[in-house]
Coordinates of C-alpha atoms and ligand atoms in Angstrom, one line a residue:
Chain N
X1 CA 61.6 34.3 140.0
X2 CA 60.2 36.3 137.4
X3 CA 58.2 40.0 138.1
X4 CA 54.8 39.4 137.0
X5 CA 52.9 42.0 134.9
X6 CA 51.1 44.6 136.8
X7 CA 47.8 43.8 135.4
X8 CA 45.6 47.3 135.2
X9 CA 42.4 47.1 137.1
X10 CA 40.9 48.9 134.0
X11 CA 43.0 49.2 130.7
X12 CA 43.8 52.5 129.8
X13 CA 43.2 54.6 132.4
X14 CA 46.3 55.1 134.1
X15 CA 49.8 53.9 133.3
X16 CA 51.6 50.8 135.2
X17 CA 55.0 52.1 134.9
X18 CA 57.0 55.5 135.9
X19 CA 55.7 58.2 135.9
X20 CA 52.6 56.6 136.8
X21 CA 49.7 59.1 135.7
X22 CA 45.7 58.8 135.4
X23 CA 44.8 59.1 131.4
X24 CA 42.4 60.9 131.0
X25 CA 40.5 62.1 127.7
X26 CA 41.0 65.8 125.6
X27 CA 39.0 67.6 123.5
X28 CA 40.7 68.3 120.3
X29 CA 37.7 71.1 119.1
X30 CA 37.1 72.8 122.4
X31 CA 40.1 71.6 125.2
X32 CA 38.0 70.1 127.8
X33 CA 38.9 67.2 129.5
X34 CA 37.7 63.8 130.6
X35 CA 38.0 61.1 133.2
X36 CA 37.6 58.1 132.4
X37 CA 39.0 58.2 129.0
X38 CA 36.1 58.1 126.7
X39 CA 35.0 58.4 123.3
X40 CA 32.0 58.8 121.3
X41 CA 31.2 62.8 122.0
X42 CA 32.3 66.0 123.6
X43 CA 30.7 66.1 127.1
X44 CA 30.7 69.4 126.4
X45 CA 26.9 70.2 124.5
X46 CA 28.5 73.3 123.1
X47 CA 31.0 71.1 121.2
X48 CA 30.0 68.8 118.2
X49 CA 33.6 66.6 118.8
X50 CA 32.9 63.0 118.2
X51 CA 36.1 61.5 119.8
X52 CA 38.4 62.8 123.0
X53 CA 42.3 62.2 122.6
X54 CA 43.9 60.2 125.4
X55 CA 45.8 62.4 127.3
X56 CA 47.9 61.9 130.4
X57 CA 46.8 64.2 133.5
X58 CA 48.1 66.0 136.4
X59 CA 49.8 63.8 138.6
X60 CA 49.3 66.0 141.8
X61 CA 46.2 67.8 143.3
X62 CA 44.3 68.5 146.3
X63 CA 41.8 66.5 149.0
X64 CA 38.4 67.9 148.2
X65 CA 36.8 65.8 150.4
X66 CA 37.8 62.1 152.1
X67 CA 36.3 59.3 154.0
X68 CA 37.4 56.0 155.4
X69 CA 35.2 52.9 154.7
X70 CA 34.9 50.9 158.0
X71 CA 33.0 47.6 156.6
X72 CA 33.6 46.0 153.3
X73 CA 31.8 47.1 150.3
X74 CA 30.0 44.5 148.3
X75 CA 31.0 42.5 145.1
X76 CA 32.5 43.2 143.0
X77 CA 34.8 44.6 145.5
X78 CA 37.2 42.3 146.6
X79 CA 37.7 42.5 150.5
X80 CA 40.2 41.3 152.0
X81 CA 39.7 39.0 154.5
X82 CA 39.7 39.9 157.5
X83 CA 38.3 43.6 156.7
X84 CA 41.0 46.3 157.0
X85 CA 39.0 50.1 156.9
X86 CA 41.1 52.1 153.8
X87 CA 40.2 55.6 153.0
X88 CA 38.9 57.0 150.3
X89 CA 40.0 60.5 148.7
X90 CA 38.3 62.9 146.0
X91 CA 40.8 65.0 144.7
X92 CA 40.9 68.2 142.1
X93 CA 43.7 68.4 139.3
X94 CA 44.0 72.3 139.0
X95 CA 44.8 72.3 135.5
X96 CA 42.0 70.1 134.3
X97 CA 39.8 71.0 136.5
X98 CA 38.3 68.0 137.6
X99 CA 37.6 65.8 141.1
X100 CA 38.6 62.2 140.8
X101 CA 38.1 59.8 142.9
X102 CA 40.5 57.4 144.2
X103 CA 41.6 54.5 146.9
X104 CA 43.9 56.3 149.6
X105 CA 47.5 54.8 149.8
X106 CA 47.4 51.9 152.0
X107 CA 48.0 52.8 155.8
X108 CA 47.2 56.0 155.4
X109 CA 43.6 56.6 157.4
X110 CA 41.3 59.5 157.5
X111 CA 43.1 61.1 160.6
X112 CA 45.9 61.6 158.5
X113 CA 44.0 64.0 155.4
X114 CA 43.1 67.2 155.7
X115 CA 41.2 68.9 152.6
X116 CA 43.3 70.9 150.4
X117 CA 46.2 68.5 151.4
X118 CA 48.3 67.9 148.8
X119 CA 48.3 64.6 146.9
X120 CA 50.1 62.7 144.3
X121 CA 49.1 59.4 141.7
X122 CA 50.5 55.9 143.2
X123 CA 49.7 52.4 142.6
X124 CA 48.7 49.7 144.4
X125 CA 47.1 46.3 144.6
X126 CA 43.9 45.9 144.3
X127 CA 43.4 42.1 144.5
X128 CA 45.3 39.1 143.9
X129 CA 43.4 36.2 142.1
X130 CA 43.2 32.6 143.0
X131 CA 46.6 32.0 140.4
X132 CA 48.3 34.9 142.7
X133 CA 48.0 37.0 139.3
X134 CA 48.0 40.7 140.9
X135 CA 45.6 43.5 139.4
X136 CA 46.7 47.3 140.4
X137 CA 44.6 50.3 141.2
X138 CA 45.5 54.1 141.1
X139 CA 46.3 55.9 144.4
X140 CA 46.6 59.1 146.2
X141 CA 49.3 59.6 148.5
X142 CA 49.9 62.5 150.0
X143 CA 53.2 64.3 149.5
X144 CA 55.0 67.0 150.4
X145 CA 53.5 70.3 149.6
X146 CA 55.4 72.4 147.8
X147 CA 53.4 75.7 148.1
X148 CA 53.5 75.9 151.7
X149 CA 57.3 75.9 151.7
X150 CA 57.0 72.5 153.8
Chain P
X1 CA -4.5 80.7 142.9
X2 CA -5.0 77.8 141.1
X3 CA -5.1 76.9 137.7
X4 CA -6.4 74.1 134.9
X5 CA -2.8 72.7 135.1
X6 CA -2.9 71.6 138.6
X7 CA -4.2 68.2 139.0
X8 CA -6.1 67.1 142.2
X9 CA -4.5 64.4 144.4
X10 CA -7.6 62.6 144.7
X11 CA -6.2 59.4 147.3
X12 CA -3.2 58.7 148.6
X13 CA -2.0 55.1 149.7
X14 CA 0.9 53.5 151.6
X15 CA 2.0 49.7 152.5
X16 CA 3.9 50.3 155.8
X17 CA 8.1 50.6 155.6
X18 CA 10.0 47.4 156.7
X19 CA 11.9 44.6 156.0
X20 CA 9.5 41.4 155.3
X21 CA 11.3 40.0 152.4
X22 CA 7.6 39.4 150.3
X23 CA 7.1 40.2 146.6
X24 CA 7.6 43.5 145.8
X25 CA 3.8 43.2 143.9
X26 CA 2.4 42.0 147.6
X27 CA 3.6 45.7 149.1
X28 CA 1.9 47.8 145.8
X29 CA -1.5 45.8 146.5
X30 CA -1.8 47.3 149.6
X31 CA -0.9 50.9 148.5
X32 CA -3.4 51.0 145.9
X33 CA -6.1 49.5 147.2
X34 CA -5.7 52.3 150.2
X35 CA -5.4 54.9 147.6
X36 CA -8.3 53.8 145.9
X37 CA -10.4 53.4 149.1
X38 CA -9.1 57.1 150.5
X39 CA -9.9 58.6 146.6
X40 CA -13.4 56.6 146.3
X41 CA -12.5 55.5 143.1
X42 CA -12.9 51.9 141.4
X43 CA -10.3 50.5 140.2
X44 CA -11.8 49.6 136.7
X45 CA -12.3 53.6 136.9
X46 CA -8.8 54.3 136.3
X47 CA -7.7 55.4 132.7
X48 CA -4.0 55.6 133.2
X49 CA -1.5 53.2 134.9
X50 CA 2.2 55.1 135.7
X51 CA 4.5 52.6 137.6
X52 CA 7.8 53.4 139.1
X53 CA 10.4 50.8 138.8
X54 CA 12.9 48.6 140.4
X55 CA 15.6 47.2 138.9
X56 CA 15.9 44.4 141.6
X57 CA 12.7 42.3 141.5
X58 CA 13.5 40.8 138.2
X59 CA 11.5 41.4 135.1
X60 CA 8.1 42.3 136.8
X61 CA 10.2 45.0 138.5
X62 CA 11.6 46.9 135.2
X63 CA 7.8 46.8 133.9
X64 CA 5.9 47.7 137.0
X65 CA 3.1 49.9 135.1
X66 CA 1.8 46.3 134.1
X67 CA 2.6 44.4 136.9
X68 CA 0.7 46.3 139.2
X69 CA -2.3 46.3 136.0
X70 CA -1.8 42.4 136.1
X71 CA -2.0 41.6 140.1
X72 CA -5.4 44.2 140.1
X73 CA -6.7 42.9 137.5
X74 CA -6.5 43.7 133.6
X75 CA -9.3 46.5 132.5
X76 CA -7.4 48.0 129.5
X77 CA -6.2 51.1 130.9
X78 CA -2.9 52.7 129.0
X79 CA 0.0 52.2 131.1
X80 CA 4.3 53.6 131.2
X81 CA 7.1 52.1 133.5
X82 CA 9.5 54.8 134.6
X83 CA 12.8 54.2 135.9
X84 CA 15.2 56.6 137.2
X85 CA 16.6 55.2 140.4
X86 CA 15.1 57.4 143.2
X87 CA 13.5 59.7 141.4
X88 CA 11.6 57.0 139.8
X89 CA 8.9 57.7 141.5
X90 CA 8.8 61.5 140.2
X91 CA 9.0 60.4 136.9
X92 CA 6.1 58.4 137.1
X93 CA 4.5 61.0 138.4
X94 CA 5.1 63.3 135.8
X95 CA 4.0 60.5 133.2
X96 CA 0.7 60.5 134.5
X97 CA 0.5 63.9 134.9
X98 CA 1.3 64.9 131.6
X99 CA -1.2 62.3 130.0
X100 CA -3.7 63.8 131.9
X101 CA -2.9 67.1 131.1
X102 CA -2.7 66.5 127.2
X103 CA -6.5 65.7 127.3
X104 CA -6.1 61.5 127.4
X105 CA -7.7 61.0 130.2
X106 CA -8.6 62.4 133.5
X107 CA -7.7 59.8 136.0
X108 CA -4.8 58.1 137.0
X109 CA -2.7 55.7 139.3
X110 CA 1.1 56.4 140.2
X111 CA 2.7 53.6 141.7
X112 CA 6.0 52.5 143.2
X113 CA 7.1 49.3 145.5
X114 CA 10.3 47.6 146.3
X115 CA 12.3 44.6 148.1
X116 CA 15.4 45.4 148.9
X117 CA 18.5 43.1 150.1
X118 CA 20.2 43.8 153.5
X119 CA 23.2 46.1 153.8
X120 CA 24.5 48.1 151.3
X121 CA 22.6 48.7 147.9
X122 CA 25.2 46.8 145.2
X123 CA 25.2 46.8 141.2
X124 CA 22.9 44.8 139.2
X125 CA 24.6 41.1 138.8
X126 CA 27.6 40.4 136.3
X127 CA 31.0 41.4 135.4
X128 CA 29.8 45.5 134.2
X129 CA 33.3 47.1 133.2
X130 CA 31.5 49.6 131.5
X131 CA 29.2 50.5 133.8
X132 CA 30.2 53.3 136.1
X133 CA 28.4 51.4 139.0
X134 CA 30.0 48.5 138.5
X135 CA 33.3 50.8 138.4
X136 CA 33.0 52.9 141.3
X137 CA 32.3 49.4 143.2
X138 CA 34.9 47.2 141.9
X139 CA 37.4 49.8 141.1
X140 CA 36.8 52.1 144.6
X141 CA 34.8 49.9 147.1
X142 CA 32.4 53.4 146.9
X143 CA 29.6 52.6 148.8
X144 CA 26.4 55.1 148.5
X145 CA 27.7 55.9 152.3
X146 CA 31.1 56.7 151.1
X147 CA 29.4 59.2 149.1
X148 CA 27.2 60.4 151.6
X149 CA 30.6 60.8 153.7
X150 CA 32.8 63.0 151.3
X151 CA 29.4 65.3 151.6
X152 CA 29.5 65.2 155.1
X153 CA 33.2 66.1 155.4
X154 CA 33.3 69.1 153.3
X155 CA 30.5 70.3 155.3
X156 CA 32.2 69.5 158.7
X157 CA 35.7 71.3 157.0
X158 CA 34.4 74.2 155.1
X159 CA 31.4 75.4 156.7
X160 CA 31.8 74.2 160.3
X161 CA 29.3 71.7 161.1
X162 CA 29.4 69.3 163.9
X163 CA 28.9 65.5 164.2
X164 CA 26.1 66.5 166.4
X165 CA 24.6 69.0 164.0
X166 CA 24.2 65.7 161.8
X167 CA 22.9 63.8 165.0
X168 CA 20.3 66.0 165.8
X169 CA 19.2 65.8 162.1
X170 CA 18.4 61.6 163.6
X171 CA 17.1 62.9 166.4
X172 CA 14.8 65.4 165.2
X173 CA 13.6 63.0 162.3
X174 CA 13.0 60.2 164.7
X175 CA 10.4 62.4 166.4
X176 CA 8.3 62.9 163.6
X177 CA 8.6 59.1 162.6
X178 CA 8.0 57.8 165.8
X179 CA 4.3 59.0 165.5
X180 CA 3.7 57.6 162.4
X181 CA 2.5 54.6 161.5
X182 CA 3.7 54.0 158.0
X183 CA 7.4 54.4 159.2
X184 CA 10.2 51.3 159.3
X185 CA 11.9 52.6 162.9
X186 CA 9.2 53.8 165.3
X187 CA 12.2 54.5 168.1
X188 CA 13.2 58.2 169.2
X189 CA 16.8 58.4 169.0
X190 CA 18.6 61.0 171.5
X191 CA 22.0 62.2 170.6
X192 CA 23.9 60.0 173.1
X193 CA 22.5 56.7 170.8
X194 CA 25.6 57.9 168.9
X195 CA 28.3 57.3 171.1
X196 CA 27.6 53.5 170.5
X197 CA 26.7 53.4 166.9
X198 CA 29.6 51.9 164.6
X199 CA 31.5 54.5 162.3
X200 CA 30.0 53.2 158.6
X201 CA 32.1 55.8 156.5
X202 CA 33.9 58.1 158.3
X203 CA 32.8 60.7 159.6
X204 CA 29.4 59.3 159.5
X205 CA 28.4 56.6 161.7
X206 CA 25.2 54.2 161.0
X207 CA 22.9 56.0 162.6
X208 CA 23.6 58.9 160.0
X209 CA 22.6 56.7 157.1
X210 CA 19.6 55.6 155.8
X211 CA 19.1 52.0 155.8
X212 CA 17.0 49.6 152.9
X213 CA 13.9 48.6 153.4
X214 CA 10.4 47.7 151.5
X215 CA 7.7 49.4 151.1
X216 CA 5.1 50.6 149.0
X217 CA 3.0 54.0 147.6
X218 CA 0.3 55.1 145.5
X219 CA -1.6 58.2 144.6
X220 CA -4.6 58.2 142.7
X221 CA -4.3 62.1 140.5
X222 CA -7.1 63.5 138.3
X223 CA -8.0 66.2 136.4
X224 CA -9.8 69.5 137.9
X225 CA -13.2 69.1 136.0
X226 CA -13.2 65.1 137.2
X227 CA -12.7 66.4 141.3
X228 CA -15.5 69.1 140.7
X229 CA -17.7 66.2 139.1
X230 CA -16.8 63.8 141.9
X231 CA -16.1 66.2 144.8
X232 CA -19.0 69.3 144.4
X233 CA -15.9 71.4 144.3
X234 CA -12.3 72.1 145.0
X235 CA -12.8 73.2 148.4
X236 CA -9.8 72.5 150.0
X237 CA -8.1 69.9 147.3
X238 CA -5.1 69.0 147.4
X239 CA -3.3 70.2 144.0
X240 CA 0.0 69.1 142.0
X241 CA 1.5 72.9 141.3
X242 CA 4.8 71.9 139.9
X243 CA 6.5 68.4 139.0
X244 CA 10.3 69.6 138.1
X245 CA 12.5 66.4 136.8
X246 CA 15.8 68.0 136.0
X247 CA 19.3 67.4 134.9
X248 CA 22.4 68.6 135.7
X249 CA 23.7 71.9 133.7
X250 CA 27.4 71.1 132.5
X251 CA 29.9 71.4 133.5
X252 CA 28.5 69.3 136.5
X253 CA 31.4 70.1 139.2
X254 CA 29.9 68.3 142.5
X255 CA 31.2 64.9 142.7
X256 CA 27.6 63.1 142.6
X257 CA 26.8 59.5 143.2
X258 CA 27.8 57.1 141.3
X259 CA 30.2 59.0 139.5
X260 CA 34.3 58.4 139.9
X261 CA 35.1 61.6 138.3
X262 CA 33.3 65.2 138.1
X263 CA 33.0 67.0 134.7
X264 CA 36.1 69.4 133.6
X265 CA 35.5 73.2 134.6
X266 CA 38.9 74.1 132.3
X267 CA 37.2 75.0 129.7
X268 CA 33.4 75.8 130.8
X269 CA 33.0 77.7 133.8
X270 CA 30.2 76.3 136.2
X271 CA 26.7 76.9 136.1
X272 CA 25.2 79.7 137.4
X273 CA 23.4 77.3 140.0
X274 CA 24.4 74.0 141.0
X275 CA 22.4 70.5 140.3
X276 CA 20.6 70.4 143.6
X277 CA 19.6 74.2 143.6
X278 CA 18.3 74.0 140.3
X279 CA 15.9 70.9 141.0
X280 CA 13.7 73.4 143.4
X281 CA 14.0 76.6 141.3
X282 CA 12.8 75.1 138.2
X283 CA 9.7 73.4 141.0
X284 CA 9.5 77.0 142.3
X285 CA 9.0 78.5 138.6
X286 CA 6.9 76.4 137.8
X287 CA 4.7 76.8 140.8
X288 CA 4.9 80.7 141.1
X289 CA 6.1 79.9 145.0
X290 CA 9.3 80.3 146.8
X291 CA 10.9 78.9 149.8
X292 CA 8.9 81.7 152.1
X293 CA 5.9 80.0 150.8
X294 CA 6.3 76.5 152.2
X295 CA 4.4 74.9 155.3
X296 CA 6.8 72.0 155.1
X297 CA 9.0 69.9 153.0
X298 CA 9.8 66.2 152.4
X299 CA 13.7 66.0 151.7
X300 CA 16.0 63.0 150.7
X301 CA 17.5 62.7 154.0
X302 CA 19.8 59.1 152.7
X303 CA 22.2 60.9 155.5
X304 CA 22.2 63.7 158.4
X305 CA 23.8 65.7 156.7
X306 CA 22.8 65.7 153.3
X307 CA 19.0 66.9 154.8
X308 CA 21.3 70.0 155.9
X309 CA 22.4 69.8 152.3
X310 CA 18.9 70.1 151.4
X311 CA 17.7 73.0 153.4
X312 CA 20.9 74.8 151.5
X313 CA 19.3 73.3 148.4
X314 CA 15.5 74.7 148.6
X315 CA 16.3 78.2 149.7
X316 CA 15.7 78.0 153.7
X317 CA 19.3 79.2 154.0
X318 CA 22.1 80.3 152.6
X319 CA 25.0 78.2 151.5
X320 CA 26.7 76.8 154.8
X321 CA 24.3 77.6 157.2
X322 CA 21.7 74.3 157.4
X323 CA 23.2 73.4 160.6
X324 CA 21.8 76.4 161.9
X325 CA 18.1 75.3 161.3
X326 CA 18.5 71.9 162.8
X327 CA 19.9 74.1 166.2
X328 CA 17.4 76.5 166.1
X329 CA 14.3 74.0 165.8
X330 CA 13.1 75.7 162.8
X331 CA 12.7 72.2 160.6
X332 CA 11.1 70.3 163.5
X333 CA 7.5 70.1 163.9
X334 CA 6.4 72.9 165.7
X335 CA 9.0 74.9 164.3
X336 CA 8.5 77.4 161.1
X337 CA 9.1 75.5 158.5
X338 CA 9.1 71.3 159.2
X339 CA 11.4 68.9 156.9
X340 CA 10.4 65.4 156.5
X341 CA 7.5 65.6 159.7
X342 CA 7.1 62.2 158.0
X343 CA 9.9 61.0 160.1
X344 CA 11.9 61.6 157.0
X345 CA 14.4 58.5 154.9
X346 CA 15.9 57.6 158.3
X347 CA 12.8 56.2 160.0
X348 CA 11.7 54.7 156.6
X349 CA 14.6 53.7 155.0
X350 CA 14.8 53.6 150.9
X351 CA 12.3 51.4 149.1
X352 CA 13.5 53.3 145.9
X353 CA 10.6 53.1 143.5
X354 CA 8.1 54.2 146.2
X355 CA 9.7 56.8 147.8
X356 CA 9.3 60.3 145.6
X357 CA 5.4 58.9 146.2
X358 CA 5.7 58.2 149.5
X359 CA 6.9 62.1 150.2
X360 CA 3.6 63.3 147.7
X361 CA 1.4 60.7 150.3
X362 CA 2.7 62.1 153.8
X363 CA 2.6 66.1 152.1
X364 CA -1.2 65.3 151.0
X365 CA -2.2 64.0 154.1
X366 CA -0.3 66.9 155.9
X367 CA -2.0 69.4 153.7
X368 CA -5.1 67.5 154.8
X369 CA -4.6 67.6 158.6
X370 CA -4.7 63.7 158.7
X371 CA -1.3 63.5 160.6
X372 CA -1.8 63.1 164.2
X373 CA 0.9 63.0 166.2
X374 CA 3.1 64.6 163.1
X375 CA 0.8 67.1 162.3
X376 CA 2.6 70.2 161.1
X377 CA -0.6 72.9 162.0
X378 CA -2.2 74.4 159.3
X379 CA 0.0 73.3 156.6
X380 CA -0.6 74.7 153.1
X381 CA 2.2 74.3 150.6
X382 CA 4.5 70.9 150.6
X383 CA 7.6 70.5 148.5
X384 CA 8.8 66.7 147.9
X385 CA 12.7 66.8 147.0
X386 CA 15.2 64.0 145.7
X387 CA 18.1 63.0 143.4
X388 CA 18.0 59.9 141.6
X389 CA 21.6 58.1 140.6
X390 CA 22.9 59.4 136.8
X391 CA 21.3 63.4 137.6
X392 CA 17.7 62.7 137.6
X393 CA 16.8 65.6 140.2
X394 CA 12.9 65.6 141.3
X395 CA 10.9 68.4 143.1
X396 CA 7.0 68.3 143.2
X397 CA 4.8 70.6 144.9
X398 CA 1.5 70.6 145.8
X399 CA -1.0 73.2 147.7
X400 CA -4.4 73.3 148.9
Ligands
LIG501 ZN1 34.8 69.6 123.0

C-alpha cells in the first residue's frame, strides 16, 4: 500500500512535510508580515509594496486566548459524525508579531491550555473524502517550554 | 446645545423580535408604517429611502433601499442600499443623514429587516476559498461563538472575571427585556438558569450568546427647519449628535471576527487606541460629549462578556474592570448609567440589518420617556454601539 499525498487544506500556506511551518507573506520595502500569504499590496498604508514574498514563519508561539467548540460548526466544516468537541487556539509568533488562529491538536481539550502556554505547528486531518483522499490542516500542539526551564 | 447638523428623529418604528420564518419585506412593513404613524408623516412625504441590507434574503435582500420603496409603494424618492454586516444599519443611517445634510432633501426613511436561519450564522452558499469566511469556517470550524469565546477567556485569564460576572450580564439584560414588548425572549433569567444551559464554546455556555432571530426597524429623520415647520419647535426633539462609522487603524492587533490571523505589529507598533475604543471617541468628538455625559447606552451585547467589553470600550471604565459595573448595579436600570435597558442582543437576538436601528428606536423612545417598565428616569443622552464583520465599527448618539 502506497502513502497517499497529504493534500493541503489550502495550497500554500503551510508546508506538508518536515519542518512543518505556516507560510506566511513579507514585505520586501518595509518587513512586515502577513498571514495568509497574500499579494496585491502592503497591508501596511505607509508602504506602496505591491507584492509580499512568501516566507516561512515561526514555528512556536504562545496561547493568546483558546476555546473548545462543543457542537459542530456548519458547512463547509466537515464534522465528524458523531460530534467530537476540539479546541480551538489563537496563538502569537513573537518575531512576526502576529495572532493566528488554529485547530488544537487532536485530544488535547480546553482544560489542558493555559494562555501564554507554549505551542508549536503540527498537522492533522482535516477530513477524508468519499474516495478516502485525506486533506490536512495546521495545528498547535503544545510543547515543552523552554523558557521556564520545564 | 444643539446645532444645524443635528437631525431630528422624527418617528421611530419596530416589527417585534422572533423567529416566524416570513419574508423579510413582511417584518420592514410593519416597522415603517409604525414609524410613519409615530412621526405623522405620509409616506409619499418621504424624499429619501436608506435601506440596510441582508445578504440572506436573496436579491431583494442586497437591494433593500428599493425593496422596501417597492412593497410601500413607488413615489420616486432617491434611494441607497448599505451593507456592512451589523453595522449595516449605521451605515444606512449615515446615508440618510448625510443626504439630508448636503441640502437634498429634508426627510428621510432608514430601514433594516431580516430572516435568519436557526443555529449558527454560516457563509453565503458555494465553495469560497478565497473568502476569509468561508476560510475561518471550512478551515477552523470558527463559529461567531468561538470568537465570542477567545474574548471571553482572556477576560476570565488576564483581568479576572468570573463565569458569573458574564451571567449576570444575562440576568441583568433579561430584566430590562422582559418589560418590553418588542423583545424575542420575554423570560427573566436568574444565574442558577446556567448550571443547566449547555457549554456552546467554552467557556461560554448558550445562555451567554446571542441567538438569530427576525425582526425589523425604522426611523423616520429630518432636517431641523422641517421639525420646527412640522413640530412648532424643537422642544424636547430627539436629535442625531454624532453618526461615527469607523475602521480599524493598522496595525489592527485584536484578533476580530472573521479574521484567521491579526495584522503584524513587527514592523508598526499599535495604535494609540484600539478598534473598539476608537468607534466611541471618534462618536464622542463628534458630539462634543463624553462617557460622563450619557443617560444610557445600547451595546452589541452578541455575548456576556463582550457587553463587559463594551463598557471598557465607551469609557465607563478602565481597561479590565467591566465586571465591576455589572456587580455594582451601575448598567442596570435604576443604576447610573443603564446598558441595553432595551433588554439588550440577548432578549432580541441578531436580525442584522435592523439592529444598529433598532438601538436608535429603543434610545429615542427612552429619551422620550415612552418605556414603561424599562424606563431609564430622565434620560438625556443615548449612545448606540456595534461592530460589523470586516472592521466596520458604528457609534451614534443622540440627545434631547
Ligand atoms: Zn510594506
Amino acid at each position: 500500500m502506497t502513502t497517499r499525498e497529504r493534500v493541503p487544506a489550502v495550497e500554500g500556506w503551510f508546508t506538508t512535510s518536515e519542518p512543518y511551518t505556516l507560510i506566511g507573506g513579507k514585505c520586501p520595502t518595509c518587513g512586515t508580515y502577513v498571514f495568509p500569504p497574500r499579494s496585491g499590496a502592503c497591508p501596511n498604508p505607509g508602504c506602496d509594496a505591491t507584492e509580499l514574498e512568501p516566507t516561512p514563519l515561526s514555528r512556536r508561539g504562545r496561547i493568546w486566548s483558546y476555546t473548545e467548540n462543543h457542537y459542530a460548526p456548519p458547512p463547509p466544516f466537515v464534522a465528524p459524525d458523531p460530534f467530537e468537541p476540539y479546541a480551538l487556539a489563537a496563538v502569537e509568533l513573537e518575531e512576526e508579531g502576529l495572532v493566528i488562529l488554529g485547530q488544537v491538536a487532536k485530544g488535547i481539550m480546553a482544560a489542558d491550555l493555559r494562555i501564554g502556554m507554549a505551542v508549536e505547528v503540527d498537522l492533522q486531518v482535516l477530513c477524508t473524502d468519499a474516495d478516502g483522499q485525506e486533506t490536512w490542516i495546521w495545528t498547535w500542539a503544545p510543547v515543552a517550554d523552554e523558557e521556564e526551564g520545564a | 446645545m444643539s446645532s444645524d447638523r443635528d437631525l431630528v428623529v422624527l418617528g421611530a418604528g419596530m416589527h417585534p423580535w422572533g423567529k416566524w420564518g416570513r419574508n423579510f419585506v413582511e417584518y420592514g412593513l410593519v416597522a415603517a408604517r409604525e414609524a410613519l404613524a409615530d412621526a405623522d408623516v405620509a409616506w409619499r412625504d418621504i424624499e429619501f429611502v436608506a435601506g440596510a441590507d441582508t445578504i440572506r434574503n436573496g436579491y431583494p435582500g442586497f437591494v433593500s433601499g428599493s425593496t422596501f420603496s417597492q412593497a410601500l409603494g413607488w413615489t420616486g424618492a432617491q434611494i441607497s442600499s448599505s451593507y456592512a454586516a451589523c453595522a449595516s444599519g449605521a451605515q444606512a443611517l449615515q446615508s440618510a443623514r448625510a443626504q439630508l445634510l448636503a441640502g437634498f432633501g429634508e426627510v428621510a426613511m432608514v430601514i433594516g429587516a431580516d430572516t435568519t436561519p436557526k443555529g449558527f450564522f454560516a457563509p453565503v452558499g458555494g465553495e469560497r476559498k478565497e473568502d476569509p469566511d468561508w476560510q475561518r469556517f471550512h478551515l477552523l470550524g470558527a463559529t461567531n461563538p468561538s470568537f465570542f469565546a477567545l474574548n471571553a477567556r482572556r477576560r476570565i485569564d488576564v483581568f479576572g472575571d468570573t463565569t458569573d460576572d458574564f451571567a449576570m450580564v444575562k440576568v441583568k439584560n433579561s430584566q430590562a427585556g422582559a418589560a418590553n414588548p418588542y423583545a424575542r425572549f420575554r423570560k427573566e433569567f436568574s444565574l442558577e438558569d446556567f448550571a443547566s444551559s449547555p457549554i456552546v464554546s467554552d467557556p461560554l455556555r448558550l445562555l451567554d450568546v446571542c441567538a438569530t432571530s427576525d425582526g425589523a426597524a425604522a426611523l423616520i429623520i429630518c432636517t431641523p427647519e422641517y421639525a420646527r415647520r412640522k413640530l412648532g419647535s424643537l422642544e424636547g426633539t430627539v436629535r442625531i449628535k454624532a453618526v461615527a462609522n469607523t475602521t480599524p487603524t493598522y496595525p489592527q492587533i485584536r484578533l476580530e471576527l472573521p479574521d484567521i490571523a491579526t495584522d503584524s505589529q513587527a514592523v508598526v507598533g499599535p495604535p494609540a487606541s484600539g478598534f473598539k475604543d476608537s468607534i466611541a471617541r471618534n462618536a464622542y468628538e463628534q458630539a462634543g460629549l463624553g462617557p460622563e455625559d450619557l443617560s444610557c447606552a445600547e451595546v452589541y451585547d452578541l455575548s456576556t462578556a463582550l457587553e463587559l467589553d463594551w463598557y471598557e470600550n465607551l469609557g465607563l471604565c478602565a481597561e479590565g474592570e467591566g465586571a465591576k459595573l455589572v456587580r455594582d448595579g451601575t448598567t442596570a436600570l435604576g443604576g447610573r448609567v443603564p446598558v441595553n435597558p432595551s433588554g439588550g442582543l440577548s432578549s432580541f437576538g441578531e436580525a442584522i440589518p435592523a439592529q444598529a436601528i433598532a438601538q436608535i428606536c429603543e434610545l429615542t423612545w427612552q429619551l422620550q420617556g415612552r418605556r414603561p417598565g424599562h424606563q431609564v428616569e430622565g434620560a438625556t443622552v443615548g449612545l448606540a454601539i456595534n461592530q460589523g464583520l470586516f472592521g466596520h465599527g458604528s457609534c451614534t448618539i443622540v440627545a434631547t
